[in-house]
Coordinates of C-alpha atoms and ligand atoms in Angstrom, one line a residue:
M1 CA -44.1 -3.0 -16.0
N2 CA -40.3 -3.5 -16.2
K3 CA -38.7 -6.9 -16.0
Q4 CA -37.2 -7.5 -12.6
L5 CA -34.1 -9.5 -11.6
S6 CA -34.6 -11.9 -8.6
V7 CA -31.7 -11.2 -6.2
G8 CA -30.3 -12.9 -3.1
L9 CA -28.1 -10.9 -0.9
I10 CA -25.3 -12.5 1.2
G11 CA -24.0 -10.5 4.3
C12 CA -26.4 -8.3 6.1
G13 CA -23.8 -6.0 7.8
D14 CA -23.2 -2.2 7.8
V15 CA -22.9 -1.6 4.1
A16 CA -25.9 -3.8 3.4
L17 CA -28.1 -2.0 5.9
C18 CA -27.1 1.6 5.1
Y19 CA -26.7 1.4 1.3
Y20 CA -27.5 -1.8 -0.5
L21 CA -30.8 -2.9 1.1
P22 CA -32.4 0.5 0.5
A23 CA -31.0 0.5 -3.1
L24 CA -32.2 -3.0 -3.8
K25 CA -35.7 -2.3 -2.4
E26 CA -36.0 1.0 -4.4
S27 CA -34.6 -0.4 -7.7
K28 CA -37.3 -0.8 -10.3
Y29 CA -35.1 -3.5 -11.9
V30 CA -34.7 -5.7 -8.7
N31 CA -36.9 -8.1 -6.8
L32 CA -35.1 -8.8 -3.5
L33 CA -36.1 -12.3 -2.9
A34 CA -33.7 -13.5 -0.1
V35 CA -31.2 -12.4 2.5
C36 CA -28.4 -14.6 3.9
D37 CA -26.3 -14.1 7.0
L38 CA -24.4 -16.4 9.2
N39 CA -26.2 -14.7 12.1
R40 CA -29.8 -15.8 11.9
E41 CA -31.1 -13.2 14.2
R42 CA -29.5 -10.5 12.1
A43 CA -31.0 -12.0 8.9
E44 CA -34.4 -12.1 10.5
L45 CA -34.3 -8.5 11.6
V46 CA -33.2 -7.3 8.2
A47 CA -35.8 -9.4 6.4
K48 CA -38.5 -8.0 8.6
A49 CA -37.3 -4.4 8.2
F50 CA -37.0 -4.6 4.4
S51 CA -39.8 -7.1 3.7
V52 CA -37.7 -9.8 2.2
P53 CA -39.6 -13.1 1.9
K54 CA -36.7 -15.6 2.3
I55 CA -34.0 -16.0 4.9
Y56 CA -30.9 -18.2 4.8
T57 CA -27.9 -18.7 7.1
D58 CA -25.9 -20.8 4.5
Y59 CA -25.3 -19.3 1.1
K60 CA -24.9 -22.7 -0.4
E61 CA -28.5 -23.4 0.6
M62 CA -29.6 -20.1 -0.9
L63 CA -27.9 -21.1 -4.2
K64 CA -30.2 -24.2 -4.4
D65 CA -33.1 -21.8 -4.7
K66 CA -33.7 -21.8 -8.5
S67 CA -35.8 -18.6 -8.4
I68 CA -32.6 -16.6 -7.5
E69 CA -31.1 -15.3 -10.7
A70 CA -28.4 -13.0 -9.3
V71 CA -26.4 -12.6 -6.0
V72 CA -25.0 -9.6 -4.3
N73 CA -22.0 -10.5 -2.0
L74 CA -21.5 -8.1 0.9
T75 CA -19.5 -10.3 3.2
P76 CA -16.1 -9.4 4.7
N77 CA -13.2 -9.5 2.2
T78 CA -11.7 -12.8 3.2
F79 CA -14.8 -14.6 2.1
H80 CA -15.2 -12.9 -1.2
F81 CA -13.3 -15.3 -3.5
Q82 CA -14.8 -18.5 -2.3
I83 CA -18.4 -17.2 -2.3
N84 CA -17.9 -15.5 -5.6
R85 CA -16.6 -18.6 -7.2
D86 CA -19.5 -20.7 -5.9
V87 CA -22.1 -18.1 -7.0
L88 CA -20.6 -17.9 -10.6
A89 CA -20.3 -21.7 -10.8
S90 CA -24.0 -22.0 -9.9
G91 CA -24.7 -20.0 -13.1
R92 CA -25.9 -16.8 -11.2
H93 CA -25.0 -13.3 -12.2
L94 CA -22.8 -11.7 -9.5
Y95 CA -22.3 -8.2 -8.0
T96 CA -19.6 -8.3 -5.4
E97 CA -18.2 -5.8 -2.9
K98 CA -14.5 -5.1 -3.3
L99 CA -12.0 -6.7 -3.6
M100 CA -13.6 -9.4 -5.7
A101 CA -10.7 -11.8 -4.9
D102 CA -7.4 -11.8 -2.9
N103 CA -5.0 -11.9 -5.9
V104 CA -4.9 -11.7 -9.7
E105 CA -4.9 -15.5 -10.1
E106 CA -8.2 -15.8 -8.2
A107 CA -9.6 -12.8 -10.0
T108 CA -8.8 -14.5 -13.3
I109 CA -10.6 -17.7 -12.2
L110 CA -13.7 -15.5 -11.5
V111 CA -13.5 -13.7 -14.8
D112 CA -13.1 -17.0 -16.7
E113 CA -15.9 -18.7 -14.8
A114 CA -18.3 -15.8 -15.6
T115 CA -17.4 -16.1 -19.3
K116 CA -17.8 -19.9 -19.2
Q117 CA -21.3 -19.6 -17.5
G118 CA -22.4 -16.7 -19.7
V119 CA -23.2 -14.6 -16.7
K120 CA -22.4 -11.0 -15.7
L121 CA -19.7 -10.2 -13.1
A122 CA -19.7 -6.8 -11.6
S123 CA -17.7 -5.4 -8.7
A124 CA -17.7 -2.4 -6.4
P125 CA -16.6 0.3 -6.1
S126 CA -18.9 1.7 -8.8
V127 CA -17.1 5.0 -8.9
M128 CA -17.1 5.2 -12.7
L129 CA -20.9 5.5 -12.5
D130 CA -20.5 8.8 -10.5
P131 CA -21.6 11.6 -12.8
I132 CA -18.7 13.6 -11.5
N133 CA -16.1 11.0 -12.6
I134 CA -17.9 10.7 -16.0
A135 CA -17.7 14.5 -16.4
V136 CA -14.0 14.5 -15.4
K137 CA -13.3 11.9 -18.1
K138 CA -15.2 13.9 -20.7
I139 CA -13.4 17.1 -19.8
I140 CA -10.0 15.4 -20.2
E141 CA -11.0 13.7 -23.5
A142 CA -12.2 17.0 -24.8
G143 CA -8.7 18.4 -24.2
V144 CA -10.0 21.2 -21.9
I145 CA -7.0 20.9 -19.5
G146 CA -4.5 19.8 -22.1
K147 CA -1.9 17.1 -21.7
I148 CA -2.1 15.4 -18.2
S149 CA 1.1 15.3 -16.3
Y150 CA 0.1 14.0 -12.9
V151 CA -2.8 13.3 -10.5
T152 CA -3.1 13.2 -6.7
S153 CA -5.6 10.9 -5.1
H154 CA -6.5 10.9 -1.4
N155 CA -8.3 7.9 0.1
C156 CA -8.4 8.2 3.8
H157 CA -10.4 8.5 7.0
G158 CA -10.0 7.4 10.6
G159 CA -10.6 3.7 10.0
P160 CA -13.5 1.3 10.6
A161 CA -13.1 1.5 14.4
S162 CA -13.1 5.4 14.5
R163 CA -15.7 7.7 15.9
G164 CA -16.4 9.3 12.5
Y165 CA -17.1 5.9 10.9
F166 CA -19.6 4.9 13.6
D167 CA -21.3 8.3 13.6
S168 CA -22.0 8.2 9.9
Y169 CA -23.4 4.6 10.1
K170 CA -25.5 5.5 13.2
S171 CA -27.1 8.5 11.5
L172 CA -27.8 6.6 8.3
I173 CA -29.5 3.8 10.2
A174 CA -31.4 6.2 12.4
S175 CA -32.6 8.1 9.3
S176 CA -34.1 4.9 7.8
G177 CA -36.1 4.5 11.0
L178 CA -36.2 0.8 10.3
L179 CA -33.6 -0.7 12.7
N180 CA -32.0 0.1 16.1
W181 CA -28.3 0.9 15.6
E182 CA -27.4 -0.2 19.1
E183 CA -28.9 -3.7 18.4
I184 CA -27.6 -4.2 14.9
S185 CA -24.1 -2.6 14.5
T186 CA -21.2 -5.0 13.7
D187 CA -17.8 -5.6 15.1
P188 CA -15.1 -4.1 12.7
T189 CA -12.3 -6.3 14.0
W190 CA -12.0 -8.2 10.6
F191 CA -11.0 -5.1 8.8
Y192 CA -7.8 -5.0 10.9
K193 CA -6.8 -8.7 10.6
K194 CA -4.5 -10.4 8.1
G195 CA -6.0 -11.1 4.8
S196 CA -8.3 -8.1 4.7
W197 CA -5.8 -6.0 2.6
G198 CA -6.2 -3.1 5.1
A199 CA -6.7 0.5 4.1
M200 CA -5.9 -0.2 0.4
A201 CA -8.8 -2.6 0.0
D202 CA -11.1 -0.4 2.1
L203 CA -10.3 3.0 0.8
G204 CA -7.5 3.0 -1.9
V205 CA -9.7 1.0 -4.2
Y206 CA -11.9 4.1 -4.7
G207 CA -8.9 6.0 -6.0
F208 CA -7.6 3.0 -8.1
A209 CA -11.0 2.4 -9.7
A210 CA -11.5 6.1 -10.4
L211 CA -8.0 6.8 -11.8
T212 CA -7.9 3.8 -14.0
G213 CA -11.5 4.4 -15.1
I214 CA -10.5 7.9 -16.1
L215 CA -6.9 7.5 -17.3
G216 CA -6.8 3.8 -18.3
P217 CA -4.7 0.8 -17.0
V218 CA -1.6 1.3 -14.8
K219 CA 1.8 0.4 -16.3
R220 CA 3.9 0.2 -13.2
L221 CA 3.8 1.2 -9.5
S222 CA 5.9 1.6 -6.4
A223 CA 4.7 1.7 -2.8
I224 CA 5.7 2.2 0.8
S225 CA 3.2 0.6 3.1
G226 CA 3.0 -0.4 6.7
T227 CA 1.2 -0.2 10.1
S228 CA 1.2 3.2 11.9
Y229 CA -1.0 2.3 14.8
D230 CA -0.4 -1.1 16.5
T231 CA -3.8 -1.1 18.2
V232 CA -7.1 0.8 17.8
T233 CA -10.1 1.1 20.1
V234 CA -13.6 0.6 18.7
M235 CA -15.4 4.0 19.2
G236 CA -19.0 2.9 18.8
G237 CA -21.6 0.2 18.3
T238 CA -21.9 -3.2 20.0
A239 CA -18.1 -3.6 20.2
K240 CA -17.5 -0.2 21.7
G241 CA -14.3 -0.1 23.8
K242 CA -12.8 -3.2 22.3
K243 CA -9.1 -3.0 21.6
I244 CA -8.0 -4.5 18.3
E245 CA -4.4 -5.4 17.3
V246 CA -3.8 -4.0 13.9
E247 CA -2.3 -6.9 11.7
T248 CA -2.7 -5.2 8.4
D249 CA -1.4 -2.0 6.7
D250 CA -3.2 1.1 7.8
C251 CA -1.1 3.5 5.7
T252 CA 0.0 3.0 2.1
L253 CA 1.6 5.6 -0.2
M254 CA 2.0 4.9 -3.8
V255 CA 3.4 6.3 -7.0
I256 CA 1.9 5.1 -10.3
D257 CA 2.9 5.4 -13.9
F258 CA 0.1 5.3 -16.5
G259 CA 2.6 5.6 -19.4
N260 CA 2.8 8.5 -21.9
G261 CA 4.2 10.7 -19.1
V262 CA 1.1 10.5 -16.9
F263 CA 1.9 9.9 -13.2
A264 CA -0.1 9.7 -9.9
S265 CA 0.5 9.8 -6.2
V266 CA -2.2 7.9 -4.3
D267 CA -2.6 7.4 -0.6
S268 CA -4.8 4.9 1.3
A269 CA -5.0 5.5 5.1
W270 CA -7.0 4.7 8.2
T271 CA -4.9 7.2 10.1
V272 CA -6.5 10.5 9.1
Q273 CA -9.1 11.9 11.4
A274 CA -9.9 14.9 9.1
T275 CA -8.6 16.4 5.9
K276 CA -9.1 19.4 3.7
S277 CA -7.3 17.9 0.8
P278 CA -9.3 17.4 -2.4
T279 CA -10.2 13.8 -3.1
M280 CA -8.6 14.0 -6.5
E281 CA -6.7 16.7 -8.4
I282 CA -5.6 16.3 -12.0
Y283 CA -3.0 18.6 -13.5
G284 CA -2.8 19.3 -17.2
S285 CA -0.8 21.7 -19.5
K286 CA -3.8 24.0 -19.8
G287 CA -5.5 23.6 -16.5
T288 CA -6.5 21.6 -13.4
I289 CA -9.5 19.6 -12.3
T290 CA -10.3 19.3 -8.6
V291 CA -12.8 16.9 -7.1
S292 CA -13.8 16.8 -3.4
W293 CA -16.1 14.3 -1.7
T294 CA -17.8 16.1 1.2
D295 CA -20.6 15.1 3.5
A296 CA -22.8 17.4 1.5
G297 CA -22.0 15.6 -1.8
S298 CA -19.2 15.8 -4.4
E299 CA -17.8 19.0 -5.9
L300 CA -16.1 19.5 -9.2
E301 CA -14.1 22.6 -10.2
V302 CA -12.0 23.2 -13.3
Y303 CA -9.2 25.8 -13.6
I304 CA -8.7 26.9 -17.2
D305 CA -5.6 28.8 -18.2
Q306 CA -6.2 31.3 -21.0
I307 CA -10.0 31.0 -21.3
A308 CA -9.4 34.2 -23.4
E309 CA -6.6 36.7 -23.4
N310 CA -5.8 37.8 -19.9
L311 CA -8.6 35.6 -18.5
N312 CA -7.9 32.6 -16.4
G313 CA -10.0 31.1 -13.7
W314 CA -11.9 28.4 -11.8
L315 CA -15.2 27.3 -13.3
R316 CA -17.8 25.1 -11.8
P317 CA -19.4 23.0 -14.6
S318 CA -23.0 22.2 -14.1
L319 CA -23.6 18.5 -14.6
A320 CA -26.4 17.3 -16.9
D321 CA -26.8 14.3 -14.7
Q322 CA -27.3 15.4 -11.1
T323 CA -28.0 11.9 -9.7
P324 CA -26.1 11.6 -6.4
W325 CA -23.7 8.7 -6.3
N326 CA -23.4 6.4 -3.3
L327 CA -21.8 3.1 -2.4
A328 CA -24.8 1.1 -3.8
S329 CA -25.2 3.0 -7.1
G330 CA -23.9 0.0 -9.0
I331 CA -27.0 -2.0 -8.2
D332 CA -29.4 -0.4 -10.7
H333 CA -26.8 -0.5 -13.4
F334 CA -25.9 -4.1 -12.7
A335 CA -29.6 -5.3 -12.7
K336 CA -30.3 -3.2 -15.9
C337 CA -27.2 -4.7 -17.7
V338 CA -28.3 -8.2 -16.8
L339 CA -31.9 -7.7 -17.8
Y340 CA -31.2 -6.0 -21.1
D341 CA -27.8 -7.7 -21.8
E342 CA -25.9 -4.4 -21.8
K343 CA -22.2 -3.9 -21.2
L344 CA -21.2 -3.3 -17.6
L345 CA -19.2 -0.2 -16.8
I346 CA -18.0 -1.9 -13.6
G347 CA -17.0 -5.3 -15.0
G348 CA -14.8 -8.1 -13.8
E349 CA -11.7 -7.2 -15.9
H350 CA -11.5 -3.7 -14.5
A351 CA -12.0 -5.1 -11.0
R352 CA -9.2 -7.6 -11.6
H353 CA -6.8 -4.8 -12.6
V354 CA -7.7 -3.1 -9.3
V355 CA -6.9 -6.3 -7.4
E356 CA -3.5 -6.4 -9.2
I357 CA -2.8 -2.8 -8.1
V358 CA -3.4 -3.7 -4.5
Q359 CA -1.4 -6.9 -4.7
G360 CA 1.4 -5.1 -6.6
A361 CA 1.6 -2.3 -3.9
E362 CA 2.0 -4.9 -1.2
V363 CA 4.8 -6.7 -3.1
S364 CA 6.5 -3.4 -4.0
S365 CA 6.6 -2.3 -0.4
R366 CA 7.7 -5.6 1.0
E367 CA 10.4 -6.2 -1.7
G368 CA 11.4 -2.6 -2.2
R369 CA 11.0 -2.6 -6.0
T370 CA 8.8 -1.2 -8.8
I371 CA 6.1 -3.6 -10.1
E372 CA 5.1 -3.8 -13.8
L373 CA 1.4 -4.6 -14.1
K374 CA 0.3 -7.4 -16.4
T375 CA -3.5 -7.1 -16.6
S376 CA -5.6 -4.6 -18.5
F377 CA -9.3 -4.1 -19.2
Ligands
LIG401 N1 -18.7 -0.7 5.9 C1 -18.3 0.1 4.9 O1 -18.2 1.4 5.1 C2 -18.1 -0.4 3.6 C3 -18.1 0.5 2.6 C4 -17.9 0.0 1.3 C5 -17.7 -1.3 1.1 N2 -17.7 -2.2 2.1 C6 -17.4 -3.6 1.9 O2 -18.6 -4.4 2.1 C7 -18.3 -5.6 2.6 C8 -19.0 -5.8 3.9 O3 -18.6 -4.8 4.8 P1 -19.4 -4.4 6.1 O4 -18.8 -3.2 6.7 O5 -20.9 -4.4 5.8 O6 -19.1 -5.7 7.0 P2 -19.9 -6.2 8.3 O7 -18.9 -6.9 9.1 O8 -20.6 -5.0 8.9 O9 -20.9 -7.2 7.7 C9 -20.6 -8.4 7.2 C10 -21.8 -9.4 7.4 O10 -21.5 -10.6 6.6 C11 -21.9 -11.7 7.4 N3 -21.1 -12.9 7.0 C12 -19.8 -13.1 7.1 N4 -19.5 -14.2 6.5 C13 -20.6 -14.7 5.9 C14 -20.9 -15.9 5.2 N5 -20.0 -16.8 4.8 N6 -22.2 -16.1 4.8 C15 -23.2 -15.2 5.1 N7 -22.9 -14.1 5.8 C16 -21.7 -13.8 6.2 C17 -21.6 -11.3 8.8 O11 -22.3 -12.0 9.8 C18 -22.0 -9.8 8.8 O12 -23.3 -9.6 9.2 C19 -16.8 -5.7 2.7 O13 -16.2 -6.2 1.6 C20 -16.4 -4.2 2.8 O14 -15.0 -4.0 2.3 C21 -17.9 -1.8 3.4

């Protein structure tokens, strides 16, 4: 029998129901001991559906429970820093949804607190655990596509109030057969309000975490960012029909310099109803790597110039690791790293660099200047 980490989860919303609760229950490394949500009824429904023994409505009460060794924070972004700091200060290991804090200064407080307490700090998005991104990194390091010049990264959908968003959550919840979507869906208003960091924190982070995981830390960046749609209408769930005033940036376009003549263009947008653009394309002196996230899973193709004389072409590498990645794939890794004291691949310093990219883009757009990044990982 493997050792198991006793976990308490805070925030029983969409991402918890569709991804984390199933992952926590299935993980051989985790014993899900408690769930906490401000909404008691919601916490009770979730605890019943996923057979979780303890329920809390106040996370500070949950932290008094000595049997909890680690916490997973899935609350809305504006609560992350305060809850994360309290969790770490209580000596618990922490896995938090992104962004782990609102700015670099707060992120540094979390990194330092984790070090002081001797606990692990992990943050979503766990994209560098995706076998495709691991393969991309290996292909580049092996020199297969030569010297990298630039990368494009698209991070967009129709936004948390859109039809596509609700349809995907509805079908995921329905497929679990555990809960009634009409009863349990949440109101997405908070995503559009000041302090949430908008589309960058919701979508751009996947690109920022993947690009920096593959290419290393960003040296400088420049951004144009703003609000394209003043209002949106919620297209599904319990808040269906509600009009929301958009107070945050729903469209951000960035250019990034990784140093050594490696550049990237990265978008983050809630204004895209559909796209056929690849999620990420990497251009090198000897070839191209293209990655697409589709509903059917991710696809990886590599174009190699001069495979042999008069022979060029697109190849589809077969991955040794076929494990499908999803939003909660970091859970197993986190629990295993805590239990066996292994190094996290989604640690706090990388997450802090991602926070600095988001913060830097906002400052760059507002002040009309290029931002030099200070953190690394
Ligand atoms: N929904 C997504 O597609 C998605 C995907 C990836 C990551 N995330 C991230 O996951 C986090 C949660 O997103 P979501 O969509 O599940 O949000 P949600 O609004 O559906 O759920 C949040 C839940 O947290 C609860 N909550 C709020 N403050 C709390 C507090 N102080 N203590 C306890 N419970 C509290 C709310 O009652 C609600 O049930 C966010 O950081 C989001 O960026 C969401």
